[in-house]
PDB file of C-alpha atoms in Angstrom:
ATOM      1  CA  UNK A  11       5.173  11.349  -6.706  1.00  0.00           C
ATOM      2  CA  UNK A  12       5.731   8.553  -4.641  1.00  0.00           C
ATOM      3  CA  UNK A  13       5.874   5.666  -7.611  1.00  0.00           C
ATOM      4  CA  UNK A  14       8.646   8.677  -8.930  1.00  0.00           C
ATOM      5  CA  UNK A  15      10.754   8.619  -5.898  1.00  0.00           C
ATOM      6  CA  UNK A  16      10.531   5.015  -5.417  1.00  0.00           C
ATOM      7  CA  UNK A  17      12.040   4.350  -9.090  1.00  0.00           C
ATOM      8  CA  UNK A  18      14.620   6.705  -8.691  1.00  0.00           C
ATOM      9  CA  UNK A  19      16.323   6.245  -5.234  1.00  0.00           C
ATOM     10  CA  UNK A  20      15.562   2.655  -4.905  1.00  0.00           C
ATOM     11  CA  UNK A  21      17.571   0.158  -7.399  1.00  0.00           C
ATOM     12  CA  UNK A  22      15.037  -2.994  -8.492  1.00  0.00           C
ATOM     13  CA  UNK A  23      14.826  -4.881 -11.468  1.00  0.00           C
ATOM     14  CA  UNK A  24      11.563  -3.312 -11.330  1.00  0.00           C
ATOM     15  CA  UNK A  25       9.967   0.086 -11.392  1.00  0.00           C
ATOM     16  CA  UNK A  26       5.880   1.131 -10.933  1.00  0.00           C
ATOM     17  CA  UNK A  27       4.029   2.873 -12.602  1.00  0.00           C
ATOM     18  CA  UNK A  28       0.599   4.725 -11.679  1.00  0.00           C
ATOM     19  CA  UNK A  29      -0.979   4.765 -14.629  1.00  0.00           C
ATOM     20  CA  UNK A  30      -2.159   8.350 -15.653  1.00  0.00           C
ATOM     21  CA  UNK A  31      -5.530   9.466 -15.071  1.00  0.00           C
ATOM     22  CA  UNK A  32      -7.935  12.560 -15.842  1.00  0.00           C
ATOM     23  CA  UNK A  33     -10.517  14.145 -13.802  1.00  0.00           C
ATOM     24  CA  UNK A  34     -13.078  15.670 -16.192  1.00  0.00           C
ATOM     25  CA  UNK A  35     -16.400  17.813 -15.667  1.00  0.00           C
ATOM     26  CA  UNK A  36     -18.943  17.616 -18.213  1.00  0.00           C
ATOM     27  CA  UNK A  37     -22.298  18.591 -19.057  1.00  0.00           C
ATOM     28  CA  UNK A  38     -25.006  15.827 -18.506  1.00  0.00           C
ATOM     29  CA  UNK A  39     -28.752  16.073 -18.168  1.00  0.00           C
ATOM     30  CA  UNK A  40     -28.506  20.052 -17.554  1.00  0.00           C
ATOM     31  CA  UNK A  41     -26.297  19.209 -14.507  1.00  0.00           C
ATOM     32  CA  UNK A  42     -21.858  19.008 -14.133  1.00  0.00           C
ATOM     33  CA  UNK A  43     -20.523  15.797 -13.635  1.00  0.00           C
ATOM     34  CA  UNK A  44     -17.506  14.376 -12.750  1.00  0.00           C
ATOM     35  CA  UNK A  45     -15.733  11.970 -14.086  1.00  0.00           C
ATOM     36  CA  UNK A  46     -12.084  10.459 -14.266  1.00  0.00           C
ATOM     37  CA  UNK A  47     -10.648   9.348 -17.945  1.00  0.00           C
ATOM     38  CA  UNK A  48      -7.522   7.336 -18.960  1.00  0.00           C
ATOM     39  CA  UNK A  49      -5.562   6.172 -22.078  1.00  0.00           C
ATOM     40  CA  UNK A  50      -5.815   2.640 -22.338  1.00  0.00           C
ATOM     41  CA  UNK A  51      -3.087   0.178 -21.540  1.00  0.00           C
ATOM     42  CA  UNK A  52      -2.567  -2.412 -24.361  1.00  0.00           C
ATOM     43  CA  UNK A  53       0.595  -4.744 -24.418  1.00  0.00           C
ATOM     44  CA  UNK A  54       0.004  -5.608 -27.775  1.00  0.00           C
ATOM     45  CA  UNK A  55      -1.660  -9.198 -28.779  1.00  0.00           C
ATOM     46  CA  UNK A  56       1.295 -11.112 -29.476  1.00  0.00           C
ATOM     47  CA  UNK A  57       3.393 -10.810 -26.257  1.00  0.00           C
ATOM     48  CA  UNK A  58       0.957 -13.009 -24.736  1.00  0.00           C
ATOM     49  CA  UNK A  59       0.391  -9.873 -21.732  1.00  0.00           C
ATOM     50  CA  UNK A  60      -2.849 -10.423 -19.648  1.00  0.00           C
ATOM     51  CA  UNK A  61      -4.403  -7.875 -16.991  1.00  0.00           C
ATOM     52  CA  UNK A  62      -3.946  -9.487 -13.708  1.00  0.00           C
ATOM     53  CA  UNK A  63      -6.250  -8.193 -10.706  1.00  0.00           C
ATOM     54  CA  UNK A  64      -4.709  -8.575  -7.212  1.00  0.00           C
ATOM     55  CA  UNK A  65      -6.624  -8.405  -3.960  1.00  0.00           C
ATOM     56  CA  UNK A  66      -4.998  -7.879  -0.786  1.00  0.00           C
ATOM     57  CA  UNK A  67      -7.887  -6.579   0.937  1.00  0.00           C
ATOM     58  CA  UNK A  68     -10.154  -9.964   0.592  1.00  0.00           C
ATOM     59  CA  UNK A  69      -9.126 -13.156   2.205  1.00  0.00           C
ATOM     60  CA  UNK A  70      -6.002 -14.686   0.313  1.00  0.00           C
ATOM     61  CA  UNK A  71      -5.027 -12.934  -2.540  1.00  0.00           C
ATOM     62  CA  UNK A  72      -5.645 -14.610  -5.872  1.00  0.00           C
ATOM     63  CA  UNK A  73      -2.191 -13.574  -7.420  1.00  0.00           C
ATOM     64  CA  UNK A  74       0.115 -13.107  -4.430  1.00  0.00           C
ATOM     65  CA  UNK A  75       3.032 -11.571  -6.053  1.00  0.00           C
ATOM     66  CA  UNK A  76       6.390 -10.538  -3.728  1.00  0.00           C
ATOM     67  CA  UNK A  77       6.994  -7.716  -5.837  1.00  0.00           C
ATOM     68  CA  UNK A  78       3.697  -5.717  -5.242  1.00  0.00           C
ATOM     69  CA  UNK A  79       4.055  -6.693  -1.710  1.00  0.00           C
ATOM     70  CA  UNK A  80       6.983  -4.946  -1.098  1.00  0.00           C
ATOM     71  CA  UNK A  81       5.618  -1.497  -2.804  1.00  0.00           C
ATOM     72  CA  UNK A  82       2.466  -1.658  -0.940  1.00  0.00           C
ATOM     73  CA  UNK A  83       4.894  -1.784   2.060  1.00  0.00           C
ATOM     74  CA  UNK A  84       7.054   0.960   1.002  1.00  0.00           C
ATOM     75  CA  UNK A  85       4.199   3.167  -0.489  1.00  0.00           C
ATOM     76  CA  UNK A  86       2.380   2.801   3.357  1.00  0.00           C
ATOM     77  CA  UNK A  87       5.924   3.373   4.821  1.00  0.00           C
ATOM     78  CA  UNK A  88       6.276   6.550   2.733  1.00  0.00           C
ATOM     79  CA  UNK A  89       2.881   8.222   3.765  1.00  0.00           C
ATOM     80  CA  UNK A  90       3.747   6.805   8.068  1.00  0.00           C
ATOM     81  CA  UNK A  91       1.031   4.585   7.965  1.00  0.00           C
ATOM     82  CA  UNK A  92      -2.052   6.498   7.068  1.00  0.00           C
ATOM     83  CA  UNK A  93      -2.454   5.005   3.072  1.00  0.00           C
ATOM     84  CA  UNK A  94      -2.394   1.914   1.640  1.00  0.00           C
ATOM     85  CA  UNK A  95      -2.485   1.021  -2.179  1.00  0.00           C
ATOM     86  CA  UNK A  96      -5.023  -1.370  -2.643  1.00  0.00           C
ATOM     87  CA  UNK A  97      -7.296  -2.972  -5.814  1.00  0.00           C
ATOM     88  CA  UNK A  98      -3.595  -3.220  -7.228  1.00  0.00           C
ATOM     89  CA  UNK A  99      -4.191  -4.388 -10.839  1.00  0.00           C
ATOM     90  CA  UNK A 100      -2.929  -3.810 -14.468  1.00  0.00           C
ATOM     91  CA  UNK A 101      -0.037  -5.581 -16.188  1.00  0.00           C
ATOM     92  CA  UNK A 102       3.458  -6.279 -15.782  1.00  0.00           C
ATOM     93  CA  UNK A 103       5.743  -5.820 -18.956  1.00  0.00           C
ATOM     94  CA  UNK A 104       8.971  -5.197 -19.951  1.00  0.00           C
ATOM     95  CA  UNK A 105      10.323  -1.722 -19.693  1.00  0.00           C
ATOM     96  CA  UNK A 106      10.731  -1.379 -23.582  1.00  0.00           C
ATOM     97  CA  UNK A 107       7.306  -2.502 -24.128  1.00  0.00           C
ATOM     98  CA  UNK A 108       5.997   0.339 -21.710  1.00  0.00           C
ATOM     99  CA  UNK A 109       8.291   2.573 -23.364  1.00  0.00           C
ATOM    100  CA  UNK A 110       6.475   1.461 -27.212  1.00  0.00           C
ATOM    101  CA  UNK A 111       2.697   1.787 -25.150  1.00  0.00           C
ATOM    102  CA  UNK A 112       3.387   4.865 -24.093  1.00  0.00           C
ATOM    103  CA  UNK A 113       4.683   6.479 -27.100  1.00  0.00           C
ATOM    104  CA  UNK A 114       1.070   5.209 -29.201  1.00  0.00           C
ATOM    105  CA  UNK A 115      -0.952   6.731 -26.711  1.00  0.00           C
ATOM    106  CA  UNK A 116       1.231   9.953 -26.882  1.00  0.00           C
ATOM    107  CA  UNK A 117       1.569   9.802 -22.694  1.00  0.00           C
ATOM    108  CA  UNK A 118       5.260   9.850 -22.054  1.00  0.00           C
ATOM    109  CA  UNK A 119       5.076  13.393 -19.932  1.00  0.00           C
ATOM    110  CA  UNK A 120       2.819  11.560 -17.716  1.00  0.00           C
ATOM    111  CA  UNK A 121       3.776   8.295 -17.441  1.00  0.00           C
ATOM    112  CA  UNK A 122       7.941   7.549 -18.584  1.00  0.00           C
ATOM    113  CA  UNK A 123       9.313  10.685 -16.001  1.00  0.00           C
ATOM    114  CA  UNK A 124       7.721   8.431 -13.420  1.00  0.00           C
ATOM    115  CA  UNK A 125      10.452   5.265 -14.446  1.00  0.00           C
ATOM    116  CA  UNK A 126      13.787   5.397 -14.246  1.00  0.00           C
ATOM    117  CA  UNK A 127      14.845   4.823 -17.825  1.00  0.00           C
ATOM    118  CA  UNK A 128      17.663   2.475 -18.568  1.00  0.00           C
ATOM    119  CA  UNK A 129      20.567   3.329 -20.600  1.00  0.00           C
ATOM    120  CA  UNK A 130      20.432   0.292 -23.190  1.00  0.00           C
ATOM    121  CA  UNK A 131      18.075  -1.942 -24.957  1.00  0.00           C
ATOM    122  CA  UNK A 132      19.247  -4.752 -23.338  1.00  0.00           C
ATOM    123  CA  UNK A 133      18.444  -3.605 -20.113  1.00  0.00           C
ATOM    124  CA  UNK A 134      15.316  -2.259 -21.363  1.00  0.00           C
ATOM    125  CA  UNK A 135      14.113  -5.227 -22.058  1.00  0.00           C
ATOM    126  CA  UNK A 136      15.165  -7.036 -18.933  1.00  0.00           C
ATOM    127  CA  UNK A 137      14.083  -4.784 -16.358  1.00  0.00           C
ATOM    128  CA  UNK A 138       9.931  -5.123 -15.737  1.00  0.00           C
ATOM    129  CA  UNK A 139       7.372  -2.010 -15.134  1.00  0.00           C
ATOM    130  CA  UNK A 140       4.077  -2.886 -12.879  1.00  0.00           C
ATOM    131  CA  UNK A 141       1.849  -0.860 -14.363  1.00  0.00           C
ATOM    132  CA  UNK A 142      -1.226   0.054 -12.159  1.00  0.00           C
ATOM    133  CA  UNK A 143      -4.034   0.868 -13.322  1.00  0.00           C
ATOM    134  CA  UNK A 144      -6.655   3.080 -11.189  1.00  0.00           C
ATOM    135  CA  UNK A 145      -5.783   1.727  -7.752  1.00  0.00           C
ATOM    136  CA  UNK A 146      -7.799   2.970  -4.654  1.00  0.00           C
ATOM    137  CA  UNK A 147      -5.679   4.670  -2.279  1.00  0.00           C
ATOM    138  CA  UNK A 148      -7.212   3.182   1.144  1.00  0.00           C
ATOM    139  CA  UNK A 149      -6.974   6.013   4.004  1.00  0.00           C
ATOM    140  CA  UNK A 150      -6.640   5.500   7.988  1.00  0.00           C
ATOM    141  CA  UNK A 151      -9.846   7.058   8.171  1.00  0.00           C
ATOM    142  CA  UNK A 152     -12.235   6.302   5.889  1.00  0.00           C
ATOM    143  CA  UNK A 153     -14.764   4.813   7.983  1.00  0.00           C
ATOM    144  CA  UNK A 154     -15.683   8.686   8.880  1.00  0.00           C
ATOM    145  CA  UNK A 155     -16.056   9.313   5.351  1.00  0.00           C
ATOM    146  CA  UNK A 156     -19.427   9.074   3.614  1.00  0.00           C
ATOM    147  CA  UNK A 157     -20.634   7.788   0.038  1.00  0.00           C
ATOM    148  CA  UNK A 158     -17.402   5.927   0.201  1.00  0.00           C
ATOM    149  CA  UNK A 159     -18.179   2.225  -0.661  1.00  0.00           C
ATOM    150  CA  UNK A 160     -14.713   1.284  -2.036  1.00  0.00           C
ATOM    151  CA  UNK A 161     -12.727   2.218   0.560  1.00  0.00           C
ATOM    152  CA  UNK A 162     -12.486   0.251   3.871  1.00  0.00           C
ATOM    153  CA  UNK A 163      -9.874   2.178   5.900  1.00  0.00           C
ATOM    154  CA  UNK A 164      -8.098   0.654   8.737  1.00  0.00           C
ATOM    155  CA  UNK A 165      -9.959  -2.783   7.508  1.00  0.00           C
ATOM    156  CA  UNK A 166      -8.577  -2.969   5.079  1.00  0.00           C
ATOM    157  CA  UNK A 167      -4.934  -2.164   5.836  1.00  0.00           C
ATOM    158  CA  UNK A 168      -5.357  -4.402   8.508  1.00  0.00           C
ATOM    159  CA  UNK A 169      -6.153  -7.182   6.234  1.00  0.00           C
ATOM    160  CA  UNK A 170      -3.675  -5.994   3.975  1.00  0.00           C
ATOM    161  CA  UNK A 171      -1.173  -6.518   7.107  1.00  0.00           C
ATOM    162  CA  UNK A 172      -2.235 -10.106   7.554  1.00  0.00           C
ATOM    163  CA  UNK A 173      -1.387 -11.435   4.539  1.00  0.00           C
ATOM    164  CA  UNK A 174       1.908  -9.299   4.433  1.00  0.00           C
ATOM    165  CA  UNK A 175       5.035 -11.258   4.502  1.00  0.00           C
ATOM    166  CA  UNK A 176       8.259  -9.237   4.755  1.00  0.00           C
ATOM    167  CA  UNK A 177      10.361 -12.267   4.635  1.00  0.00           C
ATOM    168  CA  UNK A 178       8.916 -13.534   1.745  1.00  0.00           C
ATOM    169  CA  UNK A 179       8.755  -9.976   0.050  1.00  0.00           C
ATOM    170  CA  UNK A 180      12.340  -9.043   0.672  1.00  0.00           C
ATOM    171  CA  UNK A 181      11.148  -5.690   2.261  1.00  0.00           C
ATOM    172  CA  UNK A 182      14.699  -5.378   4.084  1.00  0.00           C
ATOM    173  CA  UNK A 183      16.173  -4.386   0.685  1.00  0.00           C
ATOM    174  CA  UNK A 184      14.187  -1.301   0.448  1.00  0.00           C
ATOM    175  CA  UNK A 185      15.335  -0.653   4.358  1.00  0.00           C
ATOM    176  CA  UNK A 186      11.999  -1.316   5.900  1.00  0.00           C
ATOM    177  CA  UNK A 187      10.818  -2.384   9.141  1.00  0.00           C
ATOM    178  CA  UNK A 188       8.732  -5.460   9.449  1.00  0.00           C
ATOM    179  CA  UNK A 189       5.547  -5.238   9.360  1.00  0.00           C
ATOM    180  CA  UNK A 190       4.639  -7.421  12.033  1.00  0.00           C
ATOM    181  CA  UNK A 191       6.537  -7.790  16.038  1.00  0.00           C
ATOM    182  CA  UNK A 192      10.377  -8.662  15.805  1.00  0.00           C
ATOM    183  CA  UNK A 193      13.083  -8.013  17.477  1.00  0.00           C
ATOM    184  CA  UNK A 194      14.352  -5.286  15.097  1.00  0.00           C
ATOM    185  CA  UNK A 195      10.897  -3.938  15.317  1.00  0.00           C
ATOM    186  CA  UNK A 196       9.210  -4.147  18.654  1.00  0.00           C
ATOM    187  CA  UNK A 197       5.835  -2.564  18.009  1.00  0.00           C
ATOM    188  CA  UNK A 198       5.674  -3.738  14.141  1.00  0.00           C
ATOM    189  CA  UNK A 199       3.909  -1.588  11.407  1.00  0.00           C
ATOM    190  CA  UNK A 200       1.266   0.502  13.281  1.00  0.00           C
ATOM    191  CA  UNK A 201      -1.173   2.383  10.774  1.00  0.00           C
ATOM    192  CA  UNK A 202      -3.848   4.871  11.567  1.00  0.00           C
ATOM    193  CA  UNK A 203      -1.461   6.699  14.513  1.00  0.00           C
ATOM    194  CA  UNK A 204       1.806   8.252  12.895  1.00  0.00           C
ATOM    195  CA  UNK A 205       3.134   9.357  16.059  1.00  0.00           C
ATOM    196  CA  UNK A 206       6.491  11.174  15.681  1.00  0.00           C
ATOM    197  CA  UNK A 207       8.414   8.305  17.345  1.00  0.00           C
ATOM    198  CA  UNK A 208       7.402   5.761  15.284  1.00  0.00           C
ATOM    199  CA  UNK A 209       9.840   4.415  12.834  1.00  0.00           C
ATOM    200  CA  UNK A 210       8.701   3.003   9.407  1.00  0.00           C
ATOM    201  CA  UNK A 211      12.496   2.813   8.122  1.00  0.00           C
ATOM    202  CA  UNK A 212      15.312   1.291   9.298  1.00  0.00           C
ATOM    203  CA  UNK A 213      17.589   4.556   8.858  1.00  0.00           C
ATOM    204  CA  UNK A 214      20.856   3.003  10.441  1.00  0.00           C
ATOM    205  CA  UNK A 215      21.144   0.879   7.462  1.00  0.00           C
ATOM    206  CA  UNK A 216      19.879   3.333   4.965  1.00  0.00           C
ATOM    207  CA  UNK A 217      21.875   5.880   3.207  1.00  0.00           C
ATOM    208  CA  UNK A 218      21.292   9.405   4.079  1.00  0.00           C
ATOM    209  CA  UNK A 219      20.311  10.742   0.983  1.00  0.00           C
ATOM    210  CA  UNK A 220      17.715   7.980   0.405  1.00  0.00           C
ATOM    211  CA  UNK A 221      16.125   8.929   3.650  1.00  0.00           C
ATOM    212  CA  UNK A 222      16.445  13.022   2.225  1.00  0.00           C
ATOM    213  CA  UNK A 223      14.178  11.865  -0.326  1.00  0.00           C
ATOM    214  CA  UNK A 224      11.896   9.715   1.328  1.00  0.00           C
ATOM    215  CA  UNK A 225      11.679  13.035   3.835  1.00  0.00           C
ATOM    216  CA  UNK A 226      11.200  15.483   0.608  1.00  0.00           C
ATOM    217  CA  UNK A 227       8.584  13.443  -0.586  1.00  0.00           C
ATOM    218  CA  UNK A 228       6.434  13.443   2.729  1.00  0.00           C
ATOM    219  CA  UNK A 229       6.732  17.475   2.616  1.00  0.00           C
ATOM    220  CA  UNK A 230       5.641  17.729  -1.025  1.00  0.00           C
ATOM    221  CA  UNK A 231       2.372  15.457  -0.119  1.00  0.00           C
ATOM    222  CA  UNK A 232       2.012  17.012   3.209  1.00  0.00           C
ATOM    223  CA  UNK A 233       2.548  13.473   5.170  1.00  0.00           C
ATOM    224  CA  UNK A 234       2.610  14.767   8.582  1.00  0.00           C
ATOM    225  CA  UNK A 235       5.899  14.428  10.474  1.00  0.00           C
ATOM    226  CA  UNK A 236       5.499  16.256  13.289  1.00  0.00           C
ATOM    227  CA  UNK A 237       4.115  19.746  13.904  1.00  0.00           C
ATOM    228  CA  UNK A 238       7.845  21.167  13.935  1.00  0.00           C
ATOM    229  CA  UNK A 239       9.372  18.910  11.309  1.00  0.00           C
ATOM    230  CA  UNK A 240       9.559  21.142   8.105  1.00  0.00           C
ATOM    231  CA  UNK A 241       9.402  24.340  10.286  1.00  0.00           C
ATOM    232  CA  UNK A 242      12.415  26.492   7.910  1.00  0.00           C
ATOM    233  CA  UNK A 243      10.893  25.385   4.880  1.00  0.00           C
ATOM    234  CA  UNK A 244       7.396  26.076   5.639  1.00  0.00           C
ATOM    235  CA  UNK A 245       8.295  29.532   7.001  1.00  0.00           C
ATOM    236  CA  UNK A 246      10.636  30.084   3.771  1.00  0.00           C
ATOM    237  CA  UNK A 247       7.829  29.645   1.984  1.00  0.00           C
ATOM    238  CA  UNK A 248       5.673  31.637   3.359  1.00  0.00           C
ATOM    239  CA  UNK A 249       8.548  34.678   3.335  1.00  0.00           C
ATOM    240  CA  UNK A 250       8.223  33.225  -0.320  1.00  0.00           C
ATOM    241  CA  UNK A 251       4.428  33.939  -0.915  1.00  0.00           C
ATOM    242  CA  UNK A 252       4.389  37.190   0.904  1.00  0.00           C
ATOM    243  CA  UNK A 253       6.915  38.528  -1.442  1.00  0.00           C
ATOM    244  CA  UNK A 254       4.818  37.535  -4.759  1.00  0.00           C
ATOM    245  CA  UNK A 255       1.863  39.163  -3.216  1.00  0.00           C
ATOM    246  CA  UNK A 256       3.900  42.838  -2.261  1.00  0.00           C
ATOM    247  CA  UNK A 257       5.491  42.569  -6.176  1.00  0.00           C
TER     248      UNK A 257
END
């Protein structure tokens, strides 16, 4: 939902794409399992496409790409500072070659209405998709998880914060705040807290439907705003579900 939003509200030469997986329970050993399954992702041979691994979480990152940078920021700024999208790998093609994957591995439902498509070849081809494939979403609180080796909470958004570079990333086209202390941000990007005062946008620049989506997105992943924020719709849906139950 939030790669969708992102792609449609914000303009960019380029658009991401969380690449579609299954959870699946199966029979093994006399006992249910779990497990998660995906199509595979395979630019073919000749475009000279290679899977690229990106680390944000350990020490420098190997490929320290602007782009990725700037929708890990946006993706954090979207959920107030309680997730982070980290083990960020998979490859970056051309939207037309996305389209052509897509359509052999029959996944367009799940994958395409994600992008924002563009209206001619040319563009097509121009514009780029980041196509990620099984990222870990890193949580504010996973250190009181358990049986969760992969996932280093406020570590590793902390790290992730330290290497951040919101200059160099051009985050003020997608109307964020820095990251770090500046004047235009006095307290910088604090994660783990989400206190109703804190500001992850900078709405005076950004248009108000933008922020209406950014806002409609929060509700439908129930990103806590505030106890009172989505008051009316939360009680028109509950008038809502009491009506279904009476008919």
């Amino acid at each position: 939902r939030m790669a969708t939003m992102a792609n449609h509200t914000f303009a960019s030469r380029t658009d991401v794409c969380i690449w579609p997986v299954e959870t699946v329970q199966f029979s093994y050993g006399g006992e249910l399992k779990w497990a998660t399954v995906q199509a595979p992702f395979l630019p073919h041979p000749t475009t000279n496409k290679i899977f690229v691994k990106i680390e944000p979480n350990s020490g420098k990152p190997c490929v320290d790409d602007p782009v990725v940078g700037r929708y890990q920021h946006l993706l954090a700024a979207v959920t107030r500072g309680l997730d982070l999208v980290r083990d960020w790998q998979g490859y970056g093609v051309s939207q037309q070659q996305f389209l052509d994957v897509c359509e052999a591995f029959a996944v367009r439902g799940q994958s395409v209405t994600q992008i924002k498509v563009r209206k001619s070849a040319r563009l097509r081809q121009q514009t780029q998709v980041l196509v990620v494939i099984d990222p870990v979403l890193t949580t504010y609180n996973a250190h009181f998880e358990t049986n969760n080796p992969t996932d280093f909470g406020v570590k590793a958004i902390d790290e992730w914060k330290f290497n951040h570079d919101c200059v160099r990333c051009r985050c003020k086209y997608f109307h964020l705040l820095s990251a770090n202390v500046s004047e235009h941000n006095a307290d910088g990007m604090q994660f783990g807290i989400a206190d109703p005062d804190q500001r992850f946008f900078d709405v005076q620049s950004m248009p108000r439907e933008m922020f209406d989506a950014i806002q409609t997105c929060r509700q439908q992943l129930g990103i806590w705003c505030g106890d009172d924020c989505f008051e009316e719709d939360e009680e028109e849906h509950e008038e809502e579900e009491e009506d279904e139950d009476q008919s």
